[in-house]
Amino acid sequence: MPLRSHPRPRPRSLAAATALLAAVLAGCSGGQDGGGQDSSTGHSHDDGAGIGHIHGLGINPGDGKLYVATHRGVLAVDGEGSAKRMGDTADYMGFAVAGPDTFLGSGHPAEGSDEPSNRGLIKSTDAGKTWKALSLAGEVDFHALEQAGTTVYGYDSTNGMLRVSEDGENWDERAKLAALDIAASPADPDTVLATTEGGVARSTDGGETFTGGAEPVLAYLSWAGEDGLYGIASDGTVHRSGDGGGSWTETGTVPGGQAQALTAVTPDRVLAATAGGVYESTDGGKTFTERLEISASDH
């Protein structure tokens, strides 16, 4: 698929970026509106349930496909941009690819389910077809999940705190903070970053304490390799850091409106979701190719 050229918008002021992130923090769970198949674009979705908001992205090492966690289920996307729903239509708020066909998730069950409204940590070993409850069911809704080595970090949006687990079943409570996303260093699991209204906050003690936020103000973070730390602002502007977040360079802009998710697959391969769809960069965030188009009817 050829790359599309998109003009770069003027940078937002810090005040405007902070205000937009505050709005996202206040209303990131979305509504229960319906959706349907987008028959006008050539990109098919396999049922009429729609997609809603996108909450997570990843490449499954088991089949090499793009997986998209949404307000209404997990989708597998092929190279032609067609999406297949893998299982139920639950709201997958937190999502992480943990290995071949192995995903971690959280969120809320599909309508009519007898599961608790907050699913805690759940796990799939069949690429999202079925899920098993691991811990904190009925207690916690993780809005962000990160695995660094054997350590799992989860941002508990129900209680506004970071939680840490080594086995997915027993959790330590760490710092309380208002955050939208987290990222853990692949080289040092004790180094954790969080996106806040004041900018990127840093912890070097496994999330026990965090510094105050520092610019830039970003919505989502993802870390792949020592120099593969990426962040995306709410307006789709992508930033990259080669020194663990000490300094940042603006690399490009993802089209499609407000940012919804970000995943760095390798130091130069980045996935990003906006209101307009899912996009991929293979040149370190400079240019992006559309992988999945999202129409207004899908929201």
JSON list of C-alpha atoms in Angstrom, two decimals, residues 148-277:
[
{"chain": "A", "resi": 148, "resn": "ALA", "atom": "CA", "xyz": [8.50, -5.67, 30.74]},
{"chain": "A", "resi": 149, "resn": "GLY", "atom": "CA", "xyz": [10.26, -9.01, 31.04]},
{"chain": "A", "resi": 150, "resn": "THR", "atom": "CA", "xyz": [8.25, -10.95, 33.62]},
{"chain": "A", "resi": 151, "resn": "THR", "atom": "CA", "xyz": [6.82, -7.81, 35.20]},
{"chain": "A", "resi": 152, "resn": "VAL", "atom": "CA", "xyz": [3.31, -6.65, 34.36]},
{"chain": "A", "resi": 153, "resn": "TYR", "atom": "CA", "xyz": [2.40, -3.02, 35.00]},
{"chain": "A", "resi": 154, "resn": "GLY", "atom": "CA", "xyz": [-1.21, -1.94, 35.02]},
{"chain": "A", "resi": 155, "resn": "TYR", "atom": "CA", "xyz": [-2.75, 1.49, 35.42]},
{"chain": "A", "resi": 156, "resn": "ASP", "atom": "CA", "xyz": [-5.78, 0.95, 37.64]},
{"chain": "A", "resi": 157, "resn": "SER", "atom": "CA", "xyz": [-8.19, 3.65, 36.48]},
{"chain": "A", "resi": 158, "resn": "THR", "atom": "CA", "xyz": [-10.78, 2.58, 39.06]},
{"chain": "A", "resi": 159, "resn": "ASN", "atom": "CA", "xyz": [-8.55, 3.65, 41.95]},
{"chain": "A", "resi": 160, "resn": "GLY", "atom": "CA", "xyz": [-6.12, 5.98, 40.12]},
{"chain": "A", "resi": 161, "resn": "MET", "atom": "CA", "xyz": [-2.96, 4.03, 40.88]},
{"chain": "A", "resi": 162, "resn": "LEU", "atom": "CA", "xyz": [-0.21, 1.93, 39.34]},
{"chain": "A", "resi": 163, "resn": "ARG", "atom": "CA", "xyz": [-0.21, -1.77, 40.15]},
{"chain": "A", "resi": 164, "resn": "VAL", "atom": "CA", "xyz": [2.62, -4.27, 39.54]},
{"chain": "A", "resi": 165, "resn": "SER", "atom": "CA", "xyz": [2.56, -8.06, 39.28]},
{"chain": "A", "resi": 166, "resn": "GLU", "atom": "CA", "xyz": [5.08, -10.80, 38.55]},
{"chain": "A", "resi": 167, "resn": "ASP", "atom": "CA", "xyz": [2.53, -13.53, 37.89]},
{"chain": "A", "resi": 168, "resn": "GLY", "atom": "CA", "xyz": [-0.64, -11.74, 36.81]},
{"chain": "A", "resi": 169, "resn": "GLU", "atom": "CA", "xyz": [-2.45, -12.91, 39.94]},
{"chain": "A", "resi": 170, "resn": "ASN", "atom": "CA", "xyz": [-0.83, -11.14, 42.88]},
{"chain": "A", "resi": 171, "resn": "TRP", "atom": "CA", "xyz": [-0.46, -7.36, 42.74]},
{"chain": "A", "resi": 172, "resn": "ASP", "atom": "CA", "xyz": [1.51, -4.71, 44.60]},
{"chain": "A", "resi": 173, "resn": "GLU", "atom": "CA", "xyz": [-0.03, -1.28, 44.90]},
{"chain": "A", "resi": 174, "resn": "ARG", "atom": "CA", "xyz": [2.30, 1.51, 43.83]},
{"chain": "A", "resi": 175, "resn": "ALA", "atom": "CA", "xyz": [1.96, 5.29, 43.37]},
{"chain": "A", "resi": 176, "resn": "LYS", "atom": "CA", "xyz": [-1.37, 7.05, 43.01]},
{"chain": "A", "resi": 177, "resn": "LEU", "atom": "CA", "xyz": [-1.52, 9.43, 40.04]},
{"chain": "A", "resi": 178, "resn": "ALA", "atom": "CA", "xyz": [-3.88, 10.65, 37.33]},
{"chain": "A", "resi": 179, "resn": "ALA", "atom": "CA", "xyz": [-2.48, 9.16, 34.12]},
{"chain": "A", "resi": 180, "resn": "LEU", "atom": "CA", "xyz": [-3.73, 8.13, 30.69]},
{"chain": "A", "resi": 181, "resn": "ASP", "atom": "CA", "xyz": [-0.94, 5.76, 29.66]},
{"chain": "A", "resi": 182, "resn": "ILE", "atom": "CA", "xyz": [2.25, 4.12, 30.93]},
{"chain": "A", "resi": 183, "resn": "ALA", "atom": "CA", "xyz": [5.43, 2.68, 29.41]},
{"chain": "A", "resi": 184, "resn": "ALA", "atom": "CA", "xyz": [8.10, 0.55, 31.06]},
{"chain": "A", "resi": 185, "resn": "SER", "atom": "CA", "xyz": [11.73, 0.46, 29.95]},
{"chain": "A", "resi": 186, "resn": "PRO", "atom": "CA", "xyz": [12.64, -2.79, 28.13]},
{"chain": "A", "resi": 187, "resn": "ALA", "atom": "CA", "xyz": [16.14, -2.57, 29.63]},
{"chain": "A", "resi": 188, "resn": "ASP", "atom": "CA", "xyz": [15.18, -1.60, 33.20]},
{"chain": "A", "resi": 189, "resn": "PRO", "atom": "CA", "xyz": [11.69, -2.61, 34.39]},
{"chain": "A", "resi": 190, "resn": "ASP", "atom": "CA", "xyz": [12.04, -0.26, 37.37]},
{"chain": "A", "resi": 191, "resn": "THR", "atom": "CA", "xyz": [11.90, 2.73, 35.01]},
{"chain": "A", "resi": 192, "resn": "VAL", "atom": "CA", "xyz": [8.30, 3.63, 34.23]},
{"chain": "A", "resi": 193, "resn": "LEU", "atom": "CA", "xyz": [6.89, 6.66, 32.44]},
{"chain": "A", "resi": 194, "resn": "ALA", "atom": "CA", "xyz": [3.32, 7.96, 32.65]},
{"chain": "A", "resi": 195, "resn": "THR", "atom": "CA", "xyz": [1.42, 10.56, 30.63]},
{"chain": "A", "resi": 196, "resn": "THR", "atom": "CA", "xyz": [-0.25, 13.21, 32.78]},
{"chain": "A", "resi": 197, "resn": "GLU", "atom": "CA", "xyz": [-1.79, 16.66, 32.31]},
{"chain": "A", "resi": 198, "resn": "GLY", "atom": "CA", "xyz": [1.56, 18.18, 33.27]},
{"chain": "A", "resi": 199, "resn": "GLY", "atom": "CA", "xyz": [3.61, 16.12, 30.84]},
{"chain": "A", "resi": 200, "resn": "VAL", "atom": "CA", "xyz": [5.59, 12.88, 31.10]},
{"chain": "A", "resi": 201, "resn": "ALA", "atom": "CA", "xyz": [6.12, 11.73, 34.70]},
{"chain": "A", "resi": 202, "resn": "ARG", "atom": "CA", "xyz": [9.01, 9.37, 35.53]},
{"chain": "A", "resi": 203, "resn": "SER", "atom": "CA", "xyz": [9.59, 6.66, 38.10]},
{"chain": "A", "resi": 204, "resn": "THR", "atom": "CA", "xyz": [12.92, 4.92, 38.67]},
{"chain": "A", "resi": 205, "resn": "ASP", "atom": "CA", "xyz": [11.76, 2.77, 41.59]},
{"chain": "A", "resi": 206, "resn": "GLY", "atom": "CA", "xyz": [9.22, 0.53, 39.92]},
{"chain": "A", "resi": 207, "resn": "GLY", "atom": "CA", "xyz": [6.36, 2.97, 40.22]},
{"chain": "A", "resi": 208, "resn": "GLU", "atom": "CA", "xyz": [6.65, 3.66, 43.95]},
{"chain": "A", "resi": 209, "resn": "THR", "atom": "CA", "xyz": [7.14, 7.37, 43.26]},
{"chain": "A", "resi": 210, "resn": "PHE", "atom": "CA", "xyz": [6.95, 9.63, 40.21]},
{"chain": "A", "resi": 211, "resn": "THR", "atom": "CA", "xyz": [8.48, 12.97, 39.36]},
{"chain": "A", "resi": 212, "resn": "GLY", "atom": "CA", "xyz": [6.24, 15.81, 38.27]},
{"chain": "A", "resi": 213, "resn": "GLY", "atom": "CA", "xyz": [5.33, 15.86, 34.60]},
{"chain": "A", "resi": 214, "resn": "ALA", "atom": "CA", "xyz": [7.74, 17.39, 32.09]},
{"chain": "A", "resi": 215, "resn": "GLU", "atom": "CA", "xyz": [7.17, 18.54, 28.51]},
{"chain": "A", "resi": 216, "resn": "PRO", "atom": "CA", "xyz": [6.10, 17.45, 26.00]},
{"chain": "A", "resi": 217, "resn": "VAL", "atom": "CA", "xyz": [2.48, 16.83, 26.99]},
{"chain": "A", "resi": 218, "resn": "LEU", "atom": "CA", "xyz": [1.70, 13.44, 25.43]},
{"chain": "A", "resi": 219, "resn": "ALA", "atom": "CA", "xyz": [-1.35, 11.20, 25.46]},
{"chain": "A", "resi": 220, "resn": "TYR", "atom": "CA", "xyz": [0.21, 7.77, 24.83]},
{"chain": "A", "resi": 221, "resn": "LEU", "atom": "CA", "xyz": [3.66, 6.20, 25.14]},
{"chain": "A", "resi": 222, "resn": "SER", "atom": "CA", "xyz": [5.36, 3.04, 23.92]},
{"chain": "A", "resi": 223, "resn": "TRP", "atom": "CA", "xyz": [8.90, 1.75, 24.38]},
{"chain": "A", "resi": 224, "resn": "ALA", "atom": "CA", "xyz": [10.68, -0.74, 22.09]},
{"chain": "A", "resi": 225, "resn": "GLY", "atom": "CA", "xyz": [14.43, -1.01, 22.57]},
{"chain": "A", "resi": 226, "resn": "GLU", "atom": "CA", "xyz": [16.78, 1.48, 24.18]},
{"chain": "A", "resi": 227, "resn": "ASP", "atom": "CA", "xyz": [16.27, 4.20, 21.55]},
{"chain": "A", "resi": 228, "resn": "GLY", "atom": "CA", "xyz": [12.72, 3.26, 20.54]},
{"chain": "A", "resi": 229, "resn": "LEU", "atom": "CA", "xyz": [10.69, 5.35, 22.99]},
{"chain": "A", "resi": 230, "resn": "TYR", "atom": "CA", "xyz": [7.74, 7.06, 21.31]},
{"chain": "A", "resi": 231, "resn": "GLY", "atom": "CA", "xyz": [4.96, 9.35, 22.40]},
{"chain": "A", "resi": 232, "resn": "ILE", "atom": "CA", "xyz": [1.96, 10.78, 20.64]},
{"chain": "A", "resi": 233, "resn": "ALA", "atom": "CA", "xyz": [0.17, 13.98, 21.56]},
{"chain": "A", "resi": 234, "resn": "SER", "atom": "CA", "xyz": [-3.60, 14.18, 21.52]},
{"chain": "A", "resi": 235, "resn": "ASP", "atom": "CA", "xyz": [-3.48, 15.94, 18.13]},
{"chain": "A", "resi": 236, "resn": "GLY", "atom": "CA", "xyz": [-1.50, 13.10, 16.51]},
{"chain": "A", "resi": 237, "resn": "THR", "atom": "CA", "xyz": [1.98, 14.66, 16.66]},
{"chain": "A", "resi": 238, "resn": "VAL", "atom": "CA", "xyz": [4.58, 11.92, 17.20]},
{"chain": "A", "resi": 239, "resn": "HIS", "atom": "CA", "xyz": [7.68, 12.43, 19.36]},
{"chain": "A", "resi": 240, "resn": "ARG", "atom": "CA", "xyz": [10.70, 10.15, 19.76]},
{"chain": "A", "resi": 241, "resn": "SER", "atom": "CA", "xyz": [13.33, 9.93, 22.48]},
{"chain": "A", "resi": 242, "resn": "GLY", "atom": "CA", "xyz": [16.71, 8.22, 22.25]},
{"chain": "A", "resi": 243, "resn": "ASP", "atom": "CA", "xyz": [17.67, 8.81, 25.87]},
{"chain": "A", "resi": 244, "resn": "GLY", "atom": "CA", "xyz": [14.79, 7.32, 27.82]},
{"chain": "A", "resi": 245, "resn": "GLY", "atom": "CA", "xyz": [12.64, 10.43, 27.83]},
{"chain": "A", "resi": 246, "resn": "GLY", "atom": "CA", "xyz": [15.30, 12.94, 28.79]},
{"chain": "A", "resi": 247, "resn": "SER", "atom": "CA", "xyz": [14.79, 14.77, 25.50]},
{"chain": "A", "resi": 248, "resn": "TRP", "atom": "CA", "xyz": [12.28, 14.46, 22.69]},
{"chain": "A", "resi": 249, "resn": "THR", "atom": "CA", "xyz": [12.27, 15.15, 18.95]},
{"chain": "A", "resi": 250, "resn": "GLU", "atom": "CA", "xyz": [9.12, 15.64, 16.89]},
{"chain": "A", "resi": 251, "resn": "THR", "atom": "CA", "xyz": [9.21, 13.14, 14.01]},
{"chain": "A", "resi": 252, "resn": "GLY", "atom": "CA", "xyz": [5.89, 13.43, 12.18]},
{"chain": "A", "resi": 253, "resn": "THR", "atom": "CA", "xyz": [2.10, 13.48, 12.48]},
{"chain": "A", "resi": 254, "resn": "VAL", "atom": "CA", "xyz": [-0.44, 10.67, 12.29]},
{"chain": "A", "resi": 255, "resn": "PRO", "atom": "CA", "xyz": [-3.50, 11.67, 10.23]},
{"chain": "A", "resi": 256, "resn": "GLY", "atom": "CA", "xyz": [-7.10, 11.17, 11.25]},
{"chain": "A", "resi": 257, "resn": "GLY", "atom": "CA", "xyz": [-7.70, 13.43, 14.23]},
{"chain": "A", "resi": 258, "resn": "GLN", "atom": "CA", "xyz": [-7.45, 12.72, 17.95]},
{"chain": "A", "resi": 259, "resn": "ALA", "atom": "CA", "xyz": [-4.97, 10.04, 19.03]},
{"chain": "A", "resi": 260, "resn": "GLN", "atom": "CA", "xyz": [-6.37, 6.86, 20.58]},
{"chain": "A", "resi": 261, "resn": "ALA", "atom": "CA", "xyz": [-3.47, 4.39, 20.95]},
{"chain": "A", "resi": 262, "resn": "LEU", "atom": "CA", "xyz": [0.24, 3.89, 20.27]},
{"chain": "A", "resi": 263, "resn": "THR", "atom": "CA", "xyz": [2.51, 0.82, 20.11]},
{"chain": "A", "resi": 264, "resn": "ALA", "atom": "CA", "xyz": [6.18, 0.68, 19.15]},
{"chain": "A", "resi": 265, "resn": "VAL", "atom": "CA", "xyz": [6.81, -2.78, 17.68]},
{"chain": "A", "resi": 266, "resn": "THR", "atom": "CA", "xyz": [10.55, -2.21, 17.07]},
{"chain": "A", "resi": 267, "resn": "PRO", "atom": "CA", "xyz": [12.74, 0.90, 17.40]},
{"chain": "A", "resi": 268, "resn": "ASP", "atom": "CA", "xyz": [11.67, 1.95, 13.88]},
{"chain": "A", "resi": 269, "resn": "ARG", "atom": "CA", "xyz": [8.24, 0.34, 13.50]},
{"chain": "A", "resi": 270, "resn": "VAL", "atom": "CA", "xyz": [5.33, 2.17, 15.14]},
{"chain": "A", "resi": 271, "resn": "LEU", "atom": "CA", "xyz": [1.57, 1.63, 15.16]},
{"chain": "A", "resi": 272, "resn": "ALA", "atom": "CA", "xyz": [-0.79, 4.48, 15.97]},
{"chain": "A", "resi": 273, "resn": "ALA", "atom": "CA", "xyz": [-4.56, 4.83, 16.10]},
{"chain": "A", "resi": 274, "resn": "THR", "atom": "CA", "xyz": [-6.53, 8.02, 15.67]},
{"chain": "A", "resi": 275, "resn": "ALA", "atom": "CA", "xyz": [-10.21, 8.74, 15.16]},
{"chain": "A", "resi": 276, "resn": "GLY", "atom": "CA", "xyz": [-9.64, 8.09, 11.45]},
{"chain": "A", "resi": 277, "resn": "GLY", "atom": "CA", "xyz": [-8.09, 4.64, 11.72]}
]
